Amino acid sequence: ALEKHHLVCVYSQAEARWDAHRERRFLEQVRQARHRGLLAFLSPLEPRNDALVSALAAEGMRVVHLEYCRPESPAENYRLCDYRQAGRIAAVEFMMAGYREIAFIRSTDAPYEVLLEEGFAAALREHGTGFDPERHRIDARLKPHCSPNGSERLREQMRSRTGELAVFCPNDLALGDVVNLAREEGRRIPDELGALVFQFGLRPYREDVDSLVYDRRKDYREALSSVLSPDWSRQQHLQPVTIVRRGSVRGR
């Protein structure tokens, strides 16, 4: 943006702990300042601010969503990863590799994980024996009745599945637990345990684990270019992922 002679005002969801109220105060400042555009990565927590963002767009601000704040597609312009398709690819990879049991690791209720699991489940319904959450999900989400440590909850459920298994990890934290536990228990990768991880960005989480890669930086650049372009037009793009094989899912 600076190279194109534009200033940038940045709000960090990480520093604000995804607080929707703090996010709203920032968006109101954006509204008052009448900024040219907004690249939006909204908090999925209640009370969501997507209605306010829609109002900004109606007032003429160029809005491009870079991430989901709910599983439904935004009403405004967006450049988003096709998470459902990524989930389908993961399930099909496991089925084609012939694993007896496959599972999706659910670690949060973030919209991207919901969409990944929807695609994963759809592939099992279309090409497998159907999707059964008890069988095809490893639930590591933190709930009041669960272990206070999501990592330990994941490891407990992994230990309960002693047979041949392939798991799709939505992030690097889940992946680390899966790989470490496999080593502790002497499970051979990829024969006894297959592993595939969803990865943001081109730098691999691990050099020895297969990845579904979404180049988010590329979408950031293209979204910025569209906001600064003299020819502003409607854009609703779902971007595909790229599969990178490194040997953690057995060959077909």
Short mmCIF file of C-alpha atoms in Angstrom, two decimals:
data_model
loop_
_atom_site.label_atom_id
_atom_site.label_comp_id
_atom_site.label_asym_id
_atom_site.label_seq_id
_atom_site.Cartn_x
_atom_site.Cartn_y
_atom_site.Cartn_z
CA ALA A 1 0.00 0.00 0.00
CA LEU A 2 2.81 2.42 0.83
CA GLU A 3 4.46 1.68 -2.50
CA LYS A 4 1.20 2.78 -4.12
CA HIS A 5 1.28 6.00 -2.01
CA HIS A 6 -1.51 5.06 0.40
CA LEU A 7 -1.43 5.05 4.17
CA VAL A 8 -2.74 2.07 6.13
CA CYS A 9 -4.57 1.86 9.45
CA VAL A 10 -4.29 -1.62 10.98
CA TYR A 11 -6.36 -3.23 13.73
CA SER A 12 -5.00 -6.41 15.28
CA GLN A 13 -7.57 -9.01 16.30
CA ALA A 14 -4.84 -10.98 18.05
CA GLU A 15 -3.92 -8.09 20.33
CA ALA A 16 -7.61 -7.41 21.03
CA ARG A 17 -8.32 -11.10 21.70
CA TRP A 18 -11.07 -11.02 19.05
CA ASP A 19 -13.16 -8.66 21.20
CA ALA A 20 -16.17 -7.68 19.04
CA HIS A 21 -16.79 -4.50 21.09
CA ARG A 22 -13.26 -3.20 20.53
CA GLU A 23 -13.56 -4.15 16.88
CA ARG A 24 -16.77 -2.09 16.60
CA ARG A 25 -15.06 0.99 18.06
CA PHE A 26 -12.34 0.65 15.42
CA LEU A 27 -14.90 0.27 12.62
CA GLU A 28 -16.74 3.36 13.82
CA GLN A 29 -13.45 5.28 13.59
CA VAL A 30 -13.00 3.96 10.05
CA ARG A 31 -16.49 5.19 9.25
CA GLN A 32 -15.84 8.66 10.65
CA ALA A 33 -12.51 8.96 8.84
CA ARG A 34 -14.16 7.94 5.55
CA HIS A 35 -11.35 5.64 4.53
CA ARG A 36 -11.28 4.53 0.91
CA GLY A 37 -11.42 0.82 1.63
CA LEU A 38 -11.56 -1.89 4.27
CA LEU A 39 -9.87 -5.28 4.11
CA ALA A 40 -11.98 -7.14 6.63
CA PHE A 41 -11.03 -10.05 8.89
CA LEU A 42 -13.89 -9.76 11.38
CA SER A 43 -14.22 -11.48 14.73
CA PRO A 44 -16.62 -14.45 14.69
CA LEU A 45 -17.58 -13.76 18.33
CA GLU A 46 -20.88 -12.21 19.33
CA PRO A 47 -22.03 -9.52 18.90
CA ARG A 48 -20.73 -9.68 15.34
CA ASN A 49 -20.16 -6.51 13.37
CA ASP A 50 -21.00 -7.70 9.87
CA ALA A 51 -24.11 -5.46 9.77
CA LEU A 52 -21.93 -2.41 10.44
CA VAL A 53 -19.54 -3.47 7.68
CA SER A 54 -22.50 -3.84 5.32
CA ALA A 55 -23.50 -0.26 6.21
CA LEU A 56 -19.97 0.94 5.39
CA ALA A 57 -20.20 -0.75 1.99
CA ALA A 58 -23.63 0.80 1.35
CA GLU A 59 -22.12 4.22 2.09
CA GLY A 60 -19.55 3.71 -0.65
CA MET A 61 -16.57 2.23 1.16
CA ARG A 62 -14.75 -0.47 -0.79
CA VAL A 63 -15.01 -3.57 1.40
CA VAL A 64 -13.27 -6.88 0.70
CA HIS A 65 -13.58 -9.72 3.21
CA LEU A 66 -10.43 -11.78 3.70
CA GLU A 67 -11.92 -14.28 6.13
CA TYR A 68 -15.29 -15.57 7.30
CA CYS A 69 -16.91 -14.24 10.47
CA ARG A 70 -19.66 -16.87 10.09
CA PRO A 71 -19.85 -20.00 7.90
CA GLU A 72 -22.11 -18.23 5.38
CA SER A 73 -20.48 -16.20 2.61
CA PRO A 74 -20.37 -12.42 3.22
CA ALA A 75 -22.82 -10.23 1.34
CA GLU A 76 -20.04 -7.86 0.28
CA ASN A 77 -17.00 -8.50 -1.89
CA TYR A 78 -14.64 -11.23 -0.74
CA ARG A 79 -11.51 -13.16 -1.55
CA LEU A 80 -11.71 -16.28 0.60
CA CYS A 81 -10.25 -19.74 0.74
CA ASP A 82 -12.56 -22.49 -0.49
CA TYR A 83 -12.48 -24.33 2.83
CA ARG A 84 -15.28 -26.74 1.92
CA GLN A 85 -13.36 -27.90 -1.13
CA ALA A 86 -10.21 -28.28 0.98
CA GLY A 87 -12.09 -30.56 3.39
CA ARG A 88 -13.36 -32.65 0.49
CA ILE A 89 -9.85 -33.03 -0.90
CA ALA A 90 -8.56 -34.23 2.46
CA ALA A 91 -11.23 -36.91 2.85
CA VAL A 92 -10.78 -38.12 -0.74
CA GLU A 93 -7.00 -38.35 -0.27
CA PHE A 94 -7.51 -40.63 2.73
CA MET A 95 -10.15 -42.78 1.04
CA MET A 96 -8.01 -43.23 -2.07
CA ALA A 97 -5.06 -44.18 0.13
CA GLY A 98 -7.20 -46.96 1.65
CA TYR A 99 -7.08 -46.06 5.36
CA ARG A 100 -9.55 -48.11 7.40
CA GLU A 101 -10.43 -45.20 9.70
CA ILE A 102 -10.25 -41.49 8.93
CA ALA A 103 -11.07 -38.50 11.12
CA PHE A 104 -11.25 -34.71 11.15
CA ILE A 105 -9.74 -33.00 14.20
CA ARG A 106 -12.07 -30.25 15.42
CA SER A 107 -10.15 -27.91 17.73
CA THR A 108 -12.31 -24.74 17.65
CA ASP A 109 -15.64 -23.41 16.41
CA ALA A 110 -13.93 -20.95 14.09
CA PRO A 111 -15.86 -20.62 10.80
CA TYR A 112 -12.96 -21.98 8.77
CA GLU A 113 -12.92 -25.21 10.79
CA VAL A 114 -16.70 -25.54 10.46
CA LEU A 115 -16.37 -25.23 6.67
CA LEU A 116 -13.42 -27.63 6.49
CA GLU A 117 -15.45 -30.23 8.36
CA GLU A 118 -18.52 -29.63 6.18
CA GLY A 119 -16.47 -30.43 3.08
CA PHE A 120 -14.85 -33.42 4.77
CA ALA A 121 -18.27 -34.79 5.78
CA ALA A 122 -19.76 -34.16 2.31
CA ALA A 123 -17.02 -36.24 0.66
CA LEU A 124 -17.63 -39.13 3.07
CA ARG A 125 -21.36 -39.01 2.36
CA GLU A 126 -20.81 -39.01 -1.40
CA HIS A 127 -17.90 -41.43 -1.71
CA GLY A 128 -17.72 -43.34 1.58
CA THR A 129 -20.05 -44.83 4.16
CA GLY A 130 -21.44 -41.52 5.43
CA PHE A 131 -20.28 -39.10 8.12
CA ASP A 132 -20.67 -40.15 11.76
CA PRO A 133 -19.33 -37.52 14.22
CA GLU A 134 -18.54 -40.19 16.80
CA ARG A 135 -16.41 -42.07 14.31
CA HIS A 136 -15.12 -39.41 11.94
CA ARG A 137 -14.43 -36.52 14.32
CA ILE A 138 -11.79 -36.15 17.00
CA ASP A 139 -13.21 -33.38 19.18
CA ALA A 140 -10.53 -31.31 20.90
CA ARG A 141 -12.70 -28.24 21.50
CA LEU A 142 -12.64 -26.71 24.95
CA LYS A 143 -15.97 -27.03 26.77
CA PRO A 144 -16.93 -26.74 30.45
CA HIS A 145 -17.24 -30.51 30.83
CA CYS A 146 -13.99 -31.25 28.99
CA SER A 147 -10.38 -31.19 30.02
CA PRO A 148 -9.19 -27.58 30.52
CA ASN A 149 -6.37 -28.41 28.12
CA GLY A 150 -7.49 -28.91 24.52
CA SER A 151 -4.15 -30.45 23.60
CA GLU A 152 -4.50 -33.16 26.24
CA ARG A 153 -8.09 -33.83 25.16
CA LEU A 154 -6.88 -34.41 21.61
CA ARG A 155 -4.17 -36.78 22.81
CA GLU A 156 -6.68 -38.73 24.92
CA GLN A 157 -8.92 -39.30 21.92
CA MET A 158 -5.98 -40.24 19.73
CA ARG A 159 -4.88 -42.86 22.26
CA SER A 160 -8.36 -44.41 22.20
CA ARG A 161 -8.02 -45.12 18.46
CA THR A 162 -5.52 -47.92 18.31
CA GLY A 163 -6.06 -49.16 14.77
CA GLU A 164 -4.95 -47.79 11.44
CA LEU A 165 -5.99 -44.16 11.22
CA ALA A 166 -5.61 -41.04 9.03
CA VAL A 167 -6.32 -37.58 10.47
CA PHE A 168 -6.88 -34.17 8.90
CA CYS A 169 -5.51 -31.38 11.11
CA PRO A 170 -6.97 -27.86 10.70
CA ASN A 171 -3.88 -26.13 12.10
CA ASP A 172 -0.30 -26.64 13.20
CA LEU A 173 -1.14 -26.95 16.92
CA ALA A 174 -3.29 -30.04 16.32
CA LEU A 175 -0.65 -31.37 13.94
CA GLY A 176 2.11 -31.12 16.53
CA ASP A 177 0.12 -33.17 19.04
CA VAL A 178 -0.68 -35.82 16.44
CA VAL A 179 2.93 -36.25 15.32
CA ASN A 180 4.35 -36.20 18.84
CA LEU A 181 1.87 -38.79 20.08
CA ALA A 182 2.59 -41.03 17.10
CA ARG A 183 6.26 -40.98 17.97
CA GLU A 184 5.60 -41.66 21.66
CA GLU A 185 3.46 -44.69 20.83
CA GLY A 186 5.67 -45.96 18.02
CA ARG A 187 3.04 -45.55 15.32
CA ARG A 188 4.58 -45.65 11.88
CA ILE A 189 3.78 -42.71 9.59
CA PRO A 190 2.22 -43.10 7.03
CA ASP A 191 1.41 -46.82 7.34
CA GLU A 192 -0.32 -46.87 10.72
CA LEU A 193 -1.08 -43.16 10.97
CA GLY A 194 -1.65 -40.83 8.04
CA ALA A 195 -1.51 -37.07 8.63
CA LEU A 196 -2.59 -34.13 6.50
CA VAL A 197 -2.65 -30.50 7.69
CA PHE A 198 -4.39 -27.37 6.45
CA GLN A 199 -1.76 -24.66 6.12
CA PHE A 200 -2.00 -20.87 5.81
CA GLY A 201 0.94 -19.51 3.82
CA LEU A 202 3.69 -21.13 1.83
CA ARG A 203 6.13 -21.86 4.65
CA PRO A 204 5.48 -25.46 5.80
CA TYR A 205 4.64 -26.19 9.43
CA ARG A 206 6.69 -29.37 9.12
CA GLU A 207 8.86 -30.63 6.29
CA ASP A 208 7.63 -34.21 6.77
CA VAL A 209 3.83 -33.74 6.73
CA ASP A 210 1.54 -33.41 3.71
CA SER A 211 -0.25 -30.06 3.47
CA LEU A 212 -3.23 -28.38 1.86
CA VAL A 213 -1.81 -24.90 1.30
CA TYR A 214 -3.73 -21.63 1.01
CA ASP A 215 -1.59 -18.68 -0.07
CA ARG A 216 -3.34 -16.01 1.99
CA ARG A 217 -0.72 -13.34 1.24
CA LYS A 218 -1.55 -13.56 -2.45
CA ASP A 219 -5.20 -12.83 -1.71
CA TYR A 220 -4.20 -9.89 0.52
CA ARG A 221 -2.22 -8.37 -2.33
CA GLU A 222 -5.01 -8.90 -4.87
CA ALA A 223 -7.65 -7.50 -2.50
CA LEU A 224 -5.53 -4.40 -1.93
CA SER A 225 -5.05 -3.93 -5.66
CA SER A 226 -8.79 -4.15 -6.24
CA VAL A 227 -9.51 -1.51 -3.57
CA LEU A 228 -6.97 0.86 -5.12
CA SER A 229 -7.99 0.20 -8.71
CA PRO A 230 -9.90 2.91 -10.63
CA ASP A 231 -12.17 0.12 -11.92
CA TRP A 232 -13.87 -1.05 -8.72
CA SER A 233 -16.30 -3.88 -9.40
CA ARG A 234 -18.06 -6.68 -7.57
CA GLN A 235 -15.80 -9.60 -6.75
CA GLN A 236 -16.64 -12.80 -4.91
CA HIS A 237 -13.80 -15.26 -5.25
CA LEU A 238 -13.25 -18.63 -3.57
CA GLN A 239 -9.60 -19.59 -3.88
CA PRO A 240 -8.45 -23.21 -4.25
CA VAL A 241 -5.81 -24.87 -2.11
CA THR A 242 -2.71 -26.66 -3.36
CA ILE A 243 -1.76 -30.10 -2.08
CA VAL A 244 1.90 -30.65 -1.20
CA ARG A 245 2.89 -34.27 -0.60
CA ARG A 246 5.81 -35.00 1.71
CA GLY A 247 5.15 -38.64 2.60
CA SER A 248 2.79 -38.54 5.61
CA VAL A 249 -0.12 -40.02 3.60
CA ARG A 250 0.74 -43.36 2.08
CA GLY A 251 0.99 -43.67 -1.68
CA ARG A 252 -1.86 -44.95 -3.79
#
